[in-house]
XYZ file of C-alpha atoms in Angstrom:
324
model
C 11.023 -0.420 24.438
C 7.982 -2.483 23.562
C 7.207 -3.849 26.788
C 3.409 -3.558 27.024
C 1.035 -3.660 23.926
C -2.604 -2.842 23.865
C -4.861 -3.702 20.969
C -7.739 -2.051 21.018
C -10.653 -3.524 19.347
C -14.362 -2.147 18.236
C -17.235 -3.633 16.804
C -16.766 -4.562 12.762
C -13.249 -5.506 13.294
C -11.090 -7.317 10.667
C -9.798 -10.588 12.021
C -7.102 -10.963 9.640
C -5.532 -7.541 10.223
C -6.277 -7.896 14.062
C -4.180 -11.420 13.553
C -1.374 -9.159 11.887
C -0.868 -7.447 15.575
C -1.205 -10.810 17.172
C 1.440 -12.330 15.069
C 4.149 -9.764 15.534
C 3.449 -8.476 19.388
C 0.571 -11.274 20.802
C 3.268 -14.570 20.251
C 5.747 -15.466 22.845
C 9.258 -15.556 20.707
C 11.462 -14.964 23.639
C 13.116 -17.888 22.542
C 14.145 -16.474 19.188
C 16.056 -14.085 21.009
C 12.828 -11.373 21.047
C 11.967 -9.850 24.386
C 9.061 -10.746 26.211
C 6.191 -8.159 25.628
C 2.872 -8.227 27.419
C -0.173 -8.064 24.972
C -3.384 -7.002 25.738
C -6.859 -7.087 24.029
C -8.705 -4.479 24.743
C -12.631 -3.306 24.334
C -14.732 -1.033 25.754
C -16.610 -3.778 27.080
C -14.274 -6.606 28.235
C -15.872 -10.120 28.248
C -18.649 -8.813 25.450
C -18.078 -10.300 21.877
C -17.575 -7.908 19.301
C -18.930 -8.450 15.705
C -17.071 -9.317 12.489
C -17.997 -9.247 9.355
C -16.823 -12.590 8.623
C -19.601 -14.680 10.855
C -17.096 -14.883 14.142
C -16.520 -12.506 17.245
C -13.830 -11.588 18.990
C -13.800 -11.129 22.880
C -11.407 -8.772 24.359
C -10.324 -9.759 27.563
C -9.365 -6.372 29.027
C -11.505 -2.981 29.212
C -9.979 0.501 28.279
C -8.455 1.029 31.329
C -5.765 -1.299 30.143
C -4.470 1.175 27.467
C -2.559 2.644 30.619
C 0.889 2.174 30.637
C 0.911 0.281 27.350
C 3.835 1.642 25.296
C 2.133 0.702 21.703
C -1.772 0.969 21.373
C -2.551 -0.889 17.955
C -5.990 -0.278 16.038
C -6.079 -3.077 13.937
C -9.071 -2.639 10.364
C -12.638 -1.982 11.038
C -15.835 -0.819 9.629
C -15.539 2.580 8.253
C -18.659 4.466 9.682
C -20.092 7.607 10.665
C -18.501 7.567 14.256
C -16.884 5.263 16.761
C -17.565 4.607 20.151
C -16.996 7.773 22.224
C -15.261 5.983 25.500
C -12.639 4.292 23.164
C -11.886 7.567 21.208
C -11.131 9.350 24.829
C -9.029 6.261 25.602
C -6.652 6.834 22.743
C -6.595 10.074 22.976
C -5.262 10.027 26.719
C -2.985 7.297 25.594
C -1.400 8.973 22.698
C -0.992 12.282 25.378
C 1.122 10.485 27.661
C 3.245 9.357 24.548
C 2.327 6.058 23.691
C 2.781 4.827 20.268
C -0.411 4.951 18.200
C -0.416 2.274 15.036
C -3.292 1.684 12.836
C -3.832 -1.283 10.330
C -5.659 0.031 6.852
C -9.060 1.482 7.801
C -7.756 1.860 11.733
C -6.729 4.962 10.459
C -10.179 6.249 10.451
C -10.383 5.625 14.262
C -7.467 7.993 14.874
C -8.598 10.148 12.664
C -12.152 10.295 14.574
C -10.087 10.797 17.865
C -8.234 13.653 16.230
C -4.773 11.894 16.260
C -4.466 12.563 12.880
C -4.566 16.155 12.636
C -1.184 17.849 11.383
C 0.352 14.700 10.910
C 1.251 12.331 7.752
C -0.797 9.268 7.541
C -2.004 7.010 5.072
C -4.467 3.679 4.782
C -5.396 1.264 2.226
C -5.501 2.651 -1.247
C -9.180 2.534 -1.798
C -9.815 4.680 1.489
C -7.235 7.470 0.879
C -9.778 9.907 -0.612
C -12.284 9.194 2.050
C -9.685 9.584 4.669
C -8.722 12.766 3.450
C -12.102 14.041 2.702
C -12.944 13.476 6.437
C -10.035 14.516 8.330
C -9.231 17.725 5.987
C -6.397 18.593 8.551
C -4.508 15.442 8.130
C -1.537 14.991 5.382
C -2.407 11.886 3.834
C -0.093 10.100 1.373
C -2.436 7.799 -0.583
C 0.869 5.991 -2.363
C 2.834 4.202 0.575
C 3.202 1.416 2.354
C 3.259 3.029 5.915
C 4.032 6.150 7.324
C 6.158 6.607 10.064
C 5.499 9.891 12.141
C 7.157 9.584 15.340
C 4.857 8.691 17.595
C 1.710 7.541 15.117
C 2.292 4.822 12.644
C 0.096 4.085 9.894
C -0.443 1.367 7.207
C -1.599 0.649 3.928
C -3.777 -2.674 3.325
C -2.890 -6.468 5.374
C 0.397 -6.812 3.975
C 1.660 -3.021 4.658
C 0.315 -3.898 8.248
C 2.882 -6.286 8.475
C 5.562 -4.265 7.366
C 4.664 -1.368 9.551
C 4.933 -3.539 12.777
C 8.201 -4.775 11.792
C 9.362 -1.852 10.883
C 8.171 -0.572 14.662
C 9.891 -3.634 16.403
C 13.130 -2.904 14.183
C 13.122 0.758 15.449
C 12.476 -0.111 18.907
C 14.245 -3.482 19.631
C 16.935 -3.737 16.778
C 17.229 -5.770 13.209
C 17.837 -9.237 15.191
C 14.033 -9.179 16.608
C 12.463 -7.826 14.082
C 14.403 -10.965 11.614
C 13.523 -13.101 13.838
C 9.706 -12.547 13.931
C 9.784 -11.944 10.312
C 11.472 -15.511 9.851
C 8.944 -17.412 11.774
C 6.024 -15.526 9.838
C 7.783 -16.526 6.402
C 7.617 -12.612 5.542
C 10.116 -10.363 3.885
C 12.358 -8.955 7.036
C 11.954 -5.403 6.030
C 10.298 -3.533 2.693
C 10.578 0.252 2.918
C 7.801 2.336 3.871
C 7.992 4.534 0.939
C 7.301 1.969 -1.200
C 4.176 2.412 -3.390
C 1.436 0.386 -2.579
C 1.714 -1.517 -6.017
C -2.116 -0.322 -7.394
C -2.080 -1.178 -10.973
C -2.101 2.825 -12.249
C -5.075 4.371 -13.825
C -4.568 4.533 -17.158
C -7.540 6.695 -18.794
C -9.355 5.110 -21.341
C -10.728 6.320 -24.634
C -14.511 7.756 -23.971
C -15.451 8.065 -27.452
C -14.994 6.269 -30.683
C -12.522 9.101 -32.629
C -9.116 7.865 -30.754
C -10.018 4.440 -30.235
C -7.875 3.142 -33.441
C -4.999 5.497 -32.550
C -4.745 3.958 -28.999
C -5.180 0.612 -29.841
C -2.576 0.789 -32.557
C -0.151 2.315 -29.777
C -0.566 -0.874 -27.299
C 0.225 -2.739 -30.247
C 3.534 -0.792 -31.142
C 5.096 0.105 -27.872
C 8.386 0.096 -29.312
C 7.608 2.171 -31.708
C 9.291 5.942 -31.246
C 5.779 8.031 -31.136
C 5.793 11.604 -31.446
C 2.647 13.833 -31.503
C 2.906 14.688 -35.066
C 3.260 10.920 -35.887
C 0.260 10.341 -33.841
C -1.904 13.125 -35.235
C -1.016 12.041 -38.985
C -2.331 8.538 -38.298
C -5.339 10.072 -36.517
C -6.116 12.590 -39.722
C -5.651 15.366 -37.257
C -3.770 18.837 -36.965
C -0.932 18.090 -34.121
C -3.088 21.155 -32.307
C -6.426 19.398 -32.763
C -4.928 15.740 -31.535
C -3.368 17.035 -28.562
C -7.116 18.580 -27.440
C -8.840 15.834 -28.516
C -6.112 13.453 -26.782
C -6.808 15.399 -23.448
C -10.388 15.900 -23.870
C -11.129 11.825 -23.993
C -8.302 10.589 -22.193
C -7.767 13.073 -19.503
C -3.978 12.871 -19.935
C -1.295 13.836 -22.457
C 0.056 11.620 -25.427
C 3.547 11.195 -23.766
C 1.753 10.027 -20.161
C -0.582 7.668 -21.193
C 2.084 6.223 -23.203
C 4.676 6.036 -20.674
C 1.788 4.544 -18.348
C 1.068 1.798 -20.403
C 4.447 1.105 -21.374
C 5.205 0.384 -17.585
C 2.217 -1.481 -17.144
C 4.034 -3.731 -19.793
C 7.330 -3.641 -18.241
C 5.468 -4.893 -14.707
C 3.885 -7.615 -16.586
C 7.261 -8.589 -18.279
C 9.287 -8.576 -15.086
C 6.233 -10.653 -13.454
C 6.004 -13.263 -16.061
C 9.241 -13.287 -17.953
C 12.947 -13.844 -17.430
C 14.216 -10.832 -20.107
C 16.849 -9.175 -18.759
C 15.763 -5.597 -18.131
C 17.952 -4.153 -21.297
C 15.441 -6.020 -23.350
C 12.637 -5.509 -21.399
C 13.542 -1.768 -21.724
C 13.701 -1.878 -25.687
C 10.380 -3.890 -25.853
C 8.335 -1.525 -23.775
C 9.448 1.172 -25.757
C 12.164 3.178 -23.443
C 15.347 2.058 -25.501
C 17.554 1.995 -22.489
C 17.768 0.290 -19.104
C 18.546 3.733 -17.565
C 15.221 5.094 -19.016
C 13.238 1.903 -17.974
C 14.801 2.606 -14.179
C 13.727 5.949 -14.268
C 10.350 6.008 -15.250
C 9.729 2.338 -13.692
C 10.878 3.807 -10.167
C 9.172 7.596 -10.308
C 5.752 5.226 -11.331
C 6.196 2.305 -9.063
C 8.737 3.653 -6.464
C 10.964 0.974 -6.791
C 13.515 -0.402 -9.097
C 12.613 -2.983 -11.953
C 15.204 -5.402 -10.045
C 13.201 -5.179 -6.826
C 9.735 -5.229 -8.324
C 10.450 -8.118 -10.065
C 12.042 -9.624 -6.689
C 8.779 -9.259 -5.132
C 6.524 -10.078 -7.712
C 8.071 -12.581 -10.554
C 5.863 -15.691 -11.073
C 8.181 -18.656 -9.636
C 7.494 -22.259 -11.246
C 6.068 -24.399 -8.224
C 8.591 -26.804 -6.781
C 8.219 -30.424 -7.522
C 8.904 -33.037 -4.603
C 10.583 -35.751 -6.375
C 8.515 -39.215 -5.975
C 9.195 -41.380 -3.218
């Protein structure tokens, strides 16, 4: 159950990510059928303002002793630094040691890592920081793609919106779908996105670093619907197939097939976001040929089906209010 929640703040806390924790756990929603929760905002020195990077301060009303008895200890995003207050790390270790669930939003995972709570555990953070998290805490099992990771008593999430997903997931896990849906409705957000979804970062498609293949790459982008093969591409580049494949890998860092597939998926994403074309039409336009092949590659690269992606990201015309 979620009866008592303690949010732990340090200097450099990100107000928006802290607000996510407050919105899900800190507002009385008993009139919507959500069980009451006691919400404590904790810091090393209660009553003293903590700095943020947006020109405001946040004053915790509780000390670290308020973590005692908390069912959930939440650590919002904070400025990544070389070290964190030892008293905060000790309090987190103590809370985790007695069985409290610990949750981080975005870069809050670095605080948990400094406390040793990520060792041997699956975890994630914002895609911009996953490499750094893995470098600093090599004993952690960092998943760079997902929205959030539920590893039992440890829940870590990616960026801001993924923090909402992780918090709602925890409400659903502990209190049921009714309270989670009620909170989501009040926040005007989707009630559930699966944690295994990718972070929807535009794939890093390697670009040519020399002039020799640039015309071929540009032509491939203009003709994605064409059935390209190494043989036809090599002829266009006036090279042998072996030389072309070696040069392509040297200049782009990948194979022609993988590069082309990534570009086709990227084009499919644009069409799903910006056009009403059906999945079959998009598959043909992108060069996948069939909807089944599009779904296969799209799900492998993006992590969800084309239909689910469109439902989340499709551009919608503004709603016009009739004139009075």
